[in-house]
């Protein structure tokens, strides 16, 4: 099964790093976060990768060209300013009619079982399945009674609701919901699928962390180091 990874954005909130490299090539534990993402999929037997590249695409192409294993890595240029839905639309020719495929972003890590995600999608036979997560909140949680703090928990997992975790399974019918380069996948397409009862939510309560900011990049490196240079997002 094919895996599409969206890798073309500017990563402006990580400008300290991304002025010289694309965001997916920012390193966690000494190697690009994109390589970590690929390894998560490879652990579950996926081996056909399509990178929807844009900004500084040559860096991604060169890196994966030098990796020799059973997987295939294909970098497809999808423009510098193309939005997420538009990048996916540009890869339509690589997906057969009726085919299911995996999709994620080039900046998030998870410990979820991707085969279980795929099985869930196939069982329910909808157009789209989206992993939903309860992310860590930014600050510690404090509960006060009178003037006394009776409970303090450092950065607990949010209990207020589920959010898009960024790991998807789509059927080729998703392309019917994307208009052009300026379509943002997370807005109109997913909203329409939801209204039509064609969007599933696969709940994941284990490890999940995106890398949108320098703070989150530092956090992921700290987590990696604390696990003695092992990836907590890949279950052994």
PDB file of C-alpha atoms in Angstrom:
ATOM      1  CA  UNK A   1       0.000   0.000   0.000  1.00  0.00           C
ATOM      2  CA  UNK A   2       1.180   3.514  -0.828  1.00  0.00           C
ATOM      3  CA  UNK A   3       2.067   6.098   1.817  1.00  0.00           C
ATOM      4  CA  UNK A   4       1.873   9.790   0.926  1.00  0.00           C
ATOM      5  CA  UNK A   5       3.723  12.228   3.176  1.00  0.00           C
ATOM      6  CA  UNK A   6       3.104  15.962   2.779  1.00  0.00           C
ATOM      7  CA  UNK A   7       6.539  17.619   2.880  1.00  0.00           C
ATOM      8  CA  UNK A   8       6.240  20.876   0.975  1.00  0.00           C
ATOM      9  CA  UNK A   9       5.406  23.616   3.482  1.00  0.00           C
ATOM     10  CA  UNK A  10       7.663  26.474   4.547  1.00  0.00           C
ATOM     11  CA  UNK A  11       7.682  25.671   8.275  1.00  0.00           C
ATOM     12  CA  UNK A  12       7.732  29.369   9.146  1.00  0.00           C
ATOM     13  CA  UNK A  13       7.258  28.794  12.887  1.00  0.00           C
ATOM     14  CA  UNK A  14      10.560  26.905  12.870  1.00  0.00           C
ATOM     15  CA  UNK A  15      12.391  29.561  10.881  1.00  0.00           C
ATOM     16  CA  UNK A  16      15.526  29.147  13.022  1.00  0.00           C
ATOM     17  CA  UNK A  17      15.928  25.778  11.295  1.00  0.00           C
ATOM     18  CA  UNK A  18      13.912  25.996   8.098  1.00  0.00           C
ATOM     19  CA  UNK A  19      15.734  28.881   6.461  1.00  0.00           C
ATOM     20  CA  UNK A  20      18.341  26.304   5.391  1.00  0.00           C
ATOM     21  CA  UNK A  21      16.278  23.093   5.146  1.00  0.00           C
ATOM     22  CA  UNK A  22      12.664  21.942   4.732  1.00  0.00           C
ATOM     23  CA  UNK A  23      10.795  21.315   7.970  1.00  0.00           C
ATOM     24  CA  UNK A  24      10.658  17.495   7.547  1.00  0.00           C
ATOM     25  CA  UNK A  25      14.471  17.464   7.521  1.00  0.00           C
ATOM     26  CA  UNK A  26      14.785  19.093  10.956  1.00  0.00           C
ATOM     27  CA  UNK A  27      16.620  16.568  13.123  1.00  0.00           C
ATOM     28  CA  UNK A  28      15.309  14.691  16.139  1.00  0.00           C
ATOM     29  CA  UNK A  29      17.903  12.518  17.826  1.00  0.00           C
ATOM     30  CA  UNK A  30      20.396  13.130  15.042  1.00  0.00           C
ATOM     31  CA  UNK A  31      18.211  12.253  12.049  1.00  0.00           C
ATOM     32  CA  UNK A  32      15.400  14.037  10.164  1.00  0.00           C
ATOM     33  CA  UNK A  33      11.914  13.767  11.635  1.00  0.00           C
ATOM     34  CA  UNK A  34      10.809  12.563   8.184  1.00  0.00           C
ATOM     35  CA  UNK A  35      13.103   9.541   8.548  1.00  0.00           C
ATOM     36  CA  UNK A  36      11.511   8.759  11.915  1.00  0.00           C
ATOM     37  CA  UNK A  37       8.052   8.936  10.304  1.00  0.00           C
ATOM     38  CA  UNK A  38       9.110   6.637   7.477  1.00  0.00           C
ATOM     39  CA  UNK A  39      10.500   4.147  10.012  1.00  0.00           C
ATOM     40  CA  UNK A  40       7.153   4.066  11.840  1.00  0.00           C
ATOM     41  CA  UNK A  41       5.427   3.017   8.612  1.00  0.00           C
ATOM     42  CA  UNK A  42       8.180   0.569   7.693  1.00  0.00           C
ATOM     43  CA  UNK A  43       7.769  -1.140  11.065  1.00  0.00           C
ATOM     44  CA  UNK A  44       4.228  -2.063   9.982  1.00  0.00           C
ATOM     45  CA  UNK A  45       5.295  -3.316   6.569  1.00  0.00           C
ATOM     46  CA  UNK A  46       4.681  -0.251   4.399  1.00  0.00           C
ATOM     47  CA  UNK A  47       7.360   0.268   1.765  1.00  0.00           C
ATOM     48  CA  UNK A  48       6.044   2.522  -1.036  1.00  0.00           C
ATOM     49  CA  UNK A  49       6.537   6.164  -0.117  1.00  0.00           C
ATOM     50  CA  UNK A  50       5.542   9.280  -2.032  1.00  0.00           C
ATOM     51  CA  UNK A  51       6.843  12.583  -0.694  1.00  0.00           C
ATOM     52  CA  UNK A  52       4.814  15.611  -1.821  1.00  0.00           C
ATOM     53  CA  UNK A  53       7.725  18.059  -1.781  1.00  0.00           C
ATOM     54  CA  UNK A  54       7.998  21.790  -2.366  1.00  0.00           C
ATOM     55  CA  UNK A  55      10.258  24.166  -0.410  1.00  0.00           C
ATOM     56  CA  UNK A  56      13.936  23.126  -0.708  1.00  0.00           C
ATOM     57  CA  UNK A  57      12.800  19.807  -2.168  1.00  0.00           C
ATOM     58  CA  UNK A  58      16.285  18.863  -3.380  1.00  0.00           C
ATOM     59  CA  UNK A  59      17.406  18.216   0.211  1.00  0.00           C
ATOM     60  CA  UNK A  60      14.731  15.559   0.736  1.00  0.00           C
ATOM     61  CA  UNK A  61      15.395  13.984  -2.667  1.00  0.00           C
ATOM     62  CA  UNK A  62      19.135  13.741  -2.046  1.00  0.00           C
ATOM     63  CA  UNK A  63      18.754  12.281   1.448  1.00  0.00           C
ATOM     64  CA  UNK A  64      16.429   9.444   0.463  1.00  0.00           C
ATOM     65  CA  UNK A  65      18.251   8.751  -2.798  1.00  0.00           C
ATOM     66  CA  UNK A  66      21.199   7.613  -0.709  1.00  0.00           C
ATOM     67  CA  UNK A  67      19.159   5.134   1.366  1.00  0.00           C
ATOM     68  CA  UNK A  68      19.345   1.599   0.050  1.00  0.00           C
ATOM     69  CA  UNK A  69      16.779  -0.883   1.387  1.00  0.00           C
ATOM     70  CA  UNK A  70      13.584  -2.662   0.326  1.00  0.00           C
ATOM     71  CA  UNK A  71      11.488   0.512   0.390  1.00  0.00           C
ATOM     72  CA  UNK A  72      10.959   2.879  -2.531  1.00  0.00           C
ATOM     73  CA  UNK A  73      11.083   6.638  -1.964  1.00  0.00           C
ATOM     74  CA  UNK A  74       9.545   8.906  -4.586  1.00  0.00           C
ATOM     75  CA  UNK A  75       9.769  12.692  -4.315  1.00  0.00           C
ATOM     76  CA  UNK A  76       7.151  14.543  -6.374  1.00  0.00           C
ATOM     77  CA  UNK A  77       7.397  18.307  -6.673  1.00  0.00           C
ATOM     78  CA  UNK A  78       4.036  19.879  -5.779  1.00  0.00           C
ATOM     79  CA  UNK A  79       4.885  23.582  -5.743  1.00  0.00           C
ATOM     80  CA  UNK A  80       6.151  25.986  -3.090  1.00  0.00           C
ATOM     81  CA  UNK A  81       2.847  27.643  -2.153  1.00  0.00           C
ATOM     82  CA  UNK A  82       0.427  24.786  -2.787  1.00  0.00           C
ATOM     83  CA  UNK A  83      -1.834  23.999   0.176  1.00  0.00           C
ATOM     84  CA  UNK A  84      -2.204  20.538   1.693  1.00  0.00           C
ATOM     85  CA  UNK A  85      -5.219  19.457  -0.357  1.00  0.00           C
ATOM     86  CA  UNK A  86      -3.592  20.732  -3.524  1.00  0.00           C
ATOM     87  CA  UNK A  87      -0.427  18.747  -2.823  1.00  0.00           C
ATOM     88  CA  UNK A  88      -2.486  15.599  -2.453  1.00  0.00           C
ATOM     89  CA  UNK A  89      -4.402  16.374  -5.656  1.00  0.00           C
ATOM     90  CA  UNK A  90      -1.127  16.610  -7.585  1.00  0.00           C
ATOM     91  CA  UNK A  91      -0.417  12.989  -6.653  1.00  0.00           C
ATOM     92  CA  UNK A  92      -3.759  11.739  -7.976  1.00  0.00           C
ATOM     93  CA  UNK A  93      -2.129  10.036 -10.967  1.00  0.00           C
ATOM     94  CA  UNK A  94      -0.235   7.695  -8.629  1.00  0.00           C
ATOM     95  CA  UNK A  95      -3.429   6.360  -7.027  1.00  0.00           C
ATOM     96  CA  UNK A  96      -5.681   3.918  -8.874  1.00  0.00           C
ATOM     97  CA  UNK A  97      -9.460   4.238  -8.861  1.00  0.00           C
ATOM     98  CA  UNK A  98     -10.883   2.489  -5.805  1.00  0.00           C
ATOM     99  CA  UNK A  99      -7.463   2.244  -4.138  1.00  0.00           C
ATOM    100  CA  UNK A 100      -6.897   2.965  -0.444  1.00  0.00           C
ATOM    101  CA  UNK A 101      -3.741   4.757   0.671  1.00  0.00           C
ATOM    102  CA  UNK A 102      -2.117   6.150   3.814  1.00  0.00           C
ATOM    103  CA  UNK A 103      -1.340   9.835   4.306  1.00  0.00           C
ATOM    104  CA  UNK A 104       0.380  11.909   6.953  1.00  0.00           C
ATOM    105  CA  UNK A 105       2.308  15.140   7.429  1.00  0.00           C
ATOM    106  CA  UNK A 106       6.080  15.441   7.593  1.00  0.00           C
ATOM    107  CA  UNK A 107       6.153  16.762  11.148  1.00  0.00           C
ATOM    108  CA  UNK A 108       4.355  14.400  13.538  1.00  0.00           C
ATOM    109  CA  UNK A 109       5.217  11.236  15.455  1.00  0.00           C
ATOM    110  CA  UNK A 110       2.948   8.576  16.934  1.00  0.00           C
ATOM    111  CA  UNK A 111       3.133   5.199  18.647  1.00  0.00           C
ATOM    112  CA  UNK A 112      -0.157   4.000  17.171  1.00  0.00           C
ATOM    113  CA  UNK A 113      -0.490   0.683  15.361  1.00  0.00           C
ATOM    114  CA  UNK A 114      -0.855   1.712  11.716  1.00  0.00           C
ATOM    115  CA  UNK A 115      -2.056  -1.724  10.666  1.00  0.00           C
ATOM    116  CA  UNK A 116      -4.887  -1.418  13.191  1.00  0.00           C
ATOM    117  CA  UNK A 117      -5.727   1.985  11.692  1.00  0.00           C
ATOM    118  CA  UNK A 118      -5.881   0.461   8.213  1.00  0.00           C
ATOM    119  CA  UNK A 119      -7.975  -2.486   9.418  1.00  0.00           C
ATOM    120  CA  UNK A 120     -10.429  -0.058  11.049  1.00  0.00           C
ATOM    121  CA  UNK A 121     -10.722   1.895   7.789  1.00  0.00           C
ATOM    122  CA  UNK A 122     -11.344  -1.209   5.691  1.00  0.00           C
ATOM    123  CA  UNK A 123     -13.920  -2.568   8.131  1.00  0.00           C
ATOM    124  CA  UNK A 124     -16.103   0.539   8.028  1.00  0.00           C
ATOM    125  CA  UNK A 125     -15.697   1.216   4.294  1.00  0.00           C
ATOM    126  CA  UNK A 126     -15.806   5.013   4.386  1.00  0.00           C
ATOM    127  CA  UNK A 127     -13.855   7.445   2.204  1.00  0.00           C
ATOM    128  CA  UNK A 128     -11.634   8.739   5.003  1.00  0.00           C
ATOM    129  CA  UNK A 129     -10.314   7.709   8.403  1.00  0.00           C
ATOM    130  CA  UNK A 130      -8.519  10.253  10.574  1.00  0.00           C
ATOM    131  CA  UNK A 131      -6.534   9.474  13.696  1.00  0.00           C
ATOM    132  CA  UNK A 132      -7.786  11.643  16.549  1.00  0.00           C
ATOM    133  CA  UNK A 133      -5.737  12.320  19.677  1.00  0.00           C
ATOM    134  CA  UNK A 134      -5.850  14.125  22.986  1.00  0.00           C
ATOM    135  CA  UNK A 135      -2.671  16.207  22.879  1.00  0.00           C
ATOM    136  CA  UNK A 136      -0.575  17.257  25.890  1.00  0.00           C
ATOM    137  CA  UNK A 137      -1.635  20.692  27.085  1.00  0.00           C
ATOM    138  CA  UNK A 138       0.974  23.449  26.967  1.00  0.00           C
ATOM    139  CA  UNK A 139       1.043  24.139  30.693  1.00  0.00           C
ATOM    140  CA  UNK A 140       0.716  22.215  33.942  1.00  0.00           C
ATOM    141  CA  UNK A 141      -2.753  21.657  35.370  1.00  0.00           C
ATOM    142  CA  UNK A 142      -3.509  23.190  38.766  1.00  0.00           C
ATOM    143  CA  UNK A 143      -6.638  22.633  40.864  1.00  0.00           C
ATOM    144  CA  UNK A 144      -7.310  25.026  43.746  1.00  0.00           C
ATOM    145  CA  UNK A 145      -9.594  24.741  46.760  1.00  0.00           C
ATOM    146  CA  UNK A 146      -9.745  27.993  48.656  1.00  0.00           C
ATOM    147  CA  UNK A 147      -6.163  29.202  48.517  1.00  0.00           C
ATOM    148  CA  UNK A 148      -4.559  25.785  48.545  1.00  0.00           C
ATOM    149  CA  UNK A 149      -3.386  23.930  45.483  1.00  0.00           C
ATOM    150  CA  UNK A 150      -4.721  20.432  46.084  1.00  0.00           C
ATOM    151  CA  UNK A 151      -3.681  18.992  42.771  1.00  0.00           C
ATOM    152  CA  UNK A 152      -0.846  19.764  40.384  1.00  0.00           C
ATOM    153  CA  UNK A 153      -0.032  17.723  37.306  1.00  0.00           C
ATOM    154  CA  UNK A 154       2.741  18.756  34.933  1.00  0.00           C
ATOM    155  CA  UNK A 155       1.502  18.945  31.333  1.00  0.00           C
ATOM    156  CA  UNK A 156      -1.246  16.318  31.481  1.00  0.00           C
ATOM    157  CA  UNK A 157      -3.008  14.952  28.440  1.00  0.00           C
ATOM    158  CA  UNK A 158      -5.947  17.141  27.451  1.00  0.00           C
ATOM    159  CA  UNK A 159      -9.387  15.856  28.415  1.00  0.00           C
ATOM    160  CA  UNK A 160     -11.340  18.606  26.677  1.00  0.00           C
ATOM    161  CA  UNK A 161     -11.723  16.869  23.326  1.00  0.00           C
ATOM    162  CA  UNK A 162     -10.129  15.108  20.382  1.00  0.00           C
ATOM    163  CA  UNK A 163      -8.132  16.800  17.616  1.00  0.00           C
ATOM    164  CA  UNK A 164      -6.799  15.794  14.205  1.00  0.00           C
ATOM    165  CA  UNK A 165      -3.734  13.619  14.827  1.00  0.00           C
ATOM    166  CA  UNK A 166      -2.576  13.783  11.214  1.00  0.00           C
ATOM    167  CA  UNK A 167      -2.445  10.086  10.333  1.00  0.00           C
ATOM    168  CA  UNK A 168      -5.039   9.198   7.694  1.00  0.00           C
ATOM    169  CA  UNK A 169      -6.315   6.437   5.457  1.00  0.00           C
ATOM    170  CA  UNK A 170      -8.127   7.599   2.311  1.00  0.00           C
ATOM    171  CA  UNK A 171      -9.957   5.986  -0.549  1.00  0.00           C
ATOM    172  CA  UNK A 172      -9.298   7.444  -4.004  1.00  0.00           C
ATOM    173  CA  UNK A 173     -12.742   9.098  -3.825  1.00  0.00           C
ATOM    174  CA  UNK A 174     -11.105  11.804  -1.680  1.00  0.00           C
ATOM    175  CA  UNK A 175      -9.964  13.479  -4.908  1.00  0.00           C
ATOM    176  CA  UNK A 176     -13.595  14.323  -5.712  1.00  0.00           C
ATOM    177  CA  UNK A 177     -13.538  16.690  -2.732  1.00  0.00           C
ATOM    178  CA  UNK A 178     -10.387  18.646  -3.671  1.00  0.00           C
ATOM    179  CA  UNK A 179     -10.756  21.543  -6.119  1.00  0.00           C
ATOM    180  CA  UNK A 180      -7.272  22.907  -6.798  1.00  0.00           C
ATOM    181  CA  UNK A 181      -3.869  23.931  -5.402  1.00  0.00           C
ATOM    182  CA  UNK A 182      -5.493  26.354  -2.955  1.00  0.00           C
ATOM    183  CA  UNK A 183      -7.620  23.719  -1.240  1.00  0.00           C
ATOM    184  CA  UNK A 184      -6.657  23.055   2.360  1.00  0.00           C
ATOM    185  CA  UNK A 185      -7.307  19.393   3.110  1.00  0.00           C
ATOM    186  CA  UNK A 186      -8.212  20.089   6.734  1.00  0.00           C
ATOM    187  CA  UNK A 187     -11.027  22.501   5.884  1.00  0.00           C
ATOM    188  CA  UNK A 188     -13.522  22.044   3.055  1.00  0.00           C
ATOM    189  CA  UNK A 189     -12.752  18.418   2.052  1.00  0.00           C
ATOM    190  CA  UNK A 190     -12.839  16.981   5.576  1.00  0.00           C
ATOM    191  CA  UNK A 191     -15.812  19.157   6.544  1.00  0.00           C
ATOM    192  CA  UNK A 192     -17.799  17.891   3.552  1.00  0.00           C
ATOM    193  CA  UNK A 193     -16.849  14.286   4.268  1.00  0.00           C
ATOM    194  CA  UNK A 194     -18.002  14.736   7.848  1.00  0.00           C
ATOM    195  CA  UNK A 195     -21.391  16.086   6.751  1.00  0.00           C
ATOM    196  CA  UNK A 196     -21.833  13.147   4.387  1.00  0.00           C
ATOM    197  CA  UNK A 197     -20.980  10.613   7.091  1.00  0.00           C
ATOM    198  CA  UNK A 198     -17.811   9.594   5.250  1.00  0.00           C
ATOM    199  CA  UNK A 199     -15.183  10.612   7.832  1.00  0.00           C
ATOM    200  CA  UNK A 200     -14.211   8.180  10.589  1.00  0.00           C
ATOM    201  CA  UNK A 201     -12.282   9.047  13.741  1.00  0.00           C
ATOM    202  CA  UNK A 202      -9.778   6.452  14.965  1.00  0.00           C
ATOM    203  CA  UNK A 203      -9.020   7.223  18.609  1.00  0.00           C
ATOM    204  CA  UNK A 204      -5.403   6.982  19.758  1.00  0.00           C
ATOM    205  CA  UNK A 205      -4.505   7.602  23.402  1.00  0.00           C
ATOM    206  CA  UNK A 206      -0.822   6.660  23.274  1.00  0.00           C
ATOM    207  CA  UNK A 207       2.218   8.726  22.356  1.00  0.00           C
ATOM    208  CA  UNK A 208       1.647  11.522  19.855  1.00  0.00           C
ATOM    209  CA  UNK A 209       3.526  14.754  19.270  1.00  0.00           C
ATOM    210  CA  UNK A 210       3.724  17.196  16.394  1.00  0.00           C
ATOM    211  CA  UNK A 211       6.643  19.544  15.706  1.00  0.00           C
ATOM    212  CA  UNK A 212       5.190  22.936  14.838  1.00  0.00           C
ATOM    213  CA  UNK A 213       7.481  25.110  16.950  1.00  0.00           C
ATOM    214  CA  UNK A 214      11.048  25.274  18.228  1.00  0.00           C
ATOM    215  CA  UNK A 215       9.718  24.399  21.689  1.00  0.00           C
ATOM    216  CA  UNK A 216       8.183  21.187  20.331  1.00  0.00           C
ATOM    217  CA  UNK A 217      11.386  20.326  18.480  1.00  0.00           C
ATOM    218  CA  UNK A 218      13.322  20.672  21.737  1.00  0.00           C
ATOM    219  CA  UNK A 219      10.692  18.592  23.535  1.00  0.00           C
ATOM    220  CA  UNK A 220      11.000  15.733  21.038  1.00  0.00           C
ATOM    221  CA  UNK A 221      14.781  15.781  21.347  1.00  0.00           C
ATOM    222  CA  UNK A 222      14.482  15.700  25.141  1.00  0.00           C
ATOM    223  CA  UNK A 223      12.086  12.737  24.944  1.00  0.00           C
ATOM    224  CA  UNK A 224      14.447  10.905  22.594  1.00  0.00           C
ATOM    225  CA  UNK A 225      17.418  11.558  24.884  1.00  0.00           C
ATOM    226  CA  UNK A 226      15.474  10.515  27.999  1.00  0.00           C
ATOM    227  CA  UNK A 227      14.739   7.160  26.356  1.00  0.00           C
ATOM    228  CA  UNK A 228      18.485   6.559  25.932  1.00  0.00           C
ATOM    229  CA  UNK A 229      18.450   7.476  22.240  1.00  0.00           C
ATOM    230  CA  UNK A 230      15.578   5.149  21.384  1.00  0.00           C
ATOM    231  CA  UNK A 231      12.369   6.157  19.641  1.00  0.00           C
ATOM    232  CA  UNK A 232       9.375   5.973  22.039  1.00  0.00           C
ATOM    233  CA  UNK A 233       7.143   6.332  18.983  1.00  0.00           C
ATOM    234  CA  UNK A 234       8.243   2.924  17.690  1.00  0.00           C
ATOM    235  CA  UNK A 235       7.039   0.076  19.889  1.00  0.00           C
ATOM    236  CA  UNK A 236       9.449  -2.831  20.094  1.00  0.00           C
TER     237      UNK A 236
END
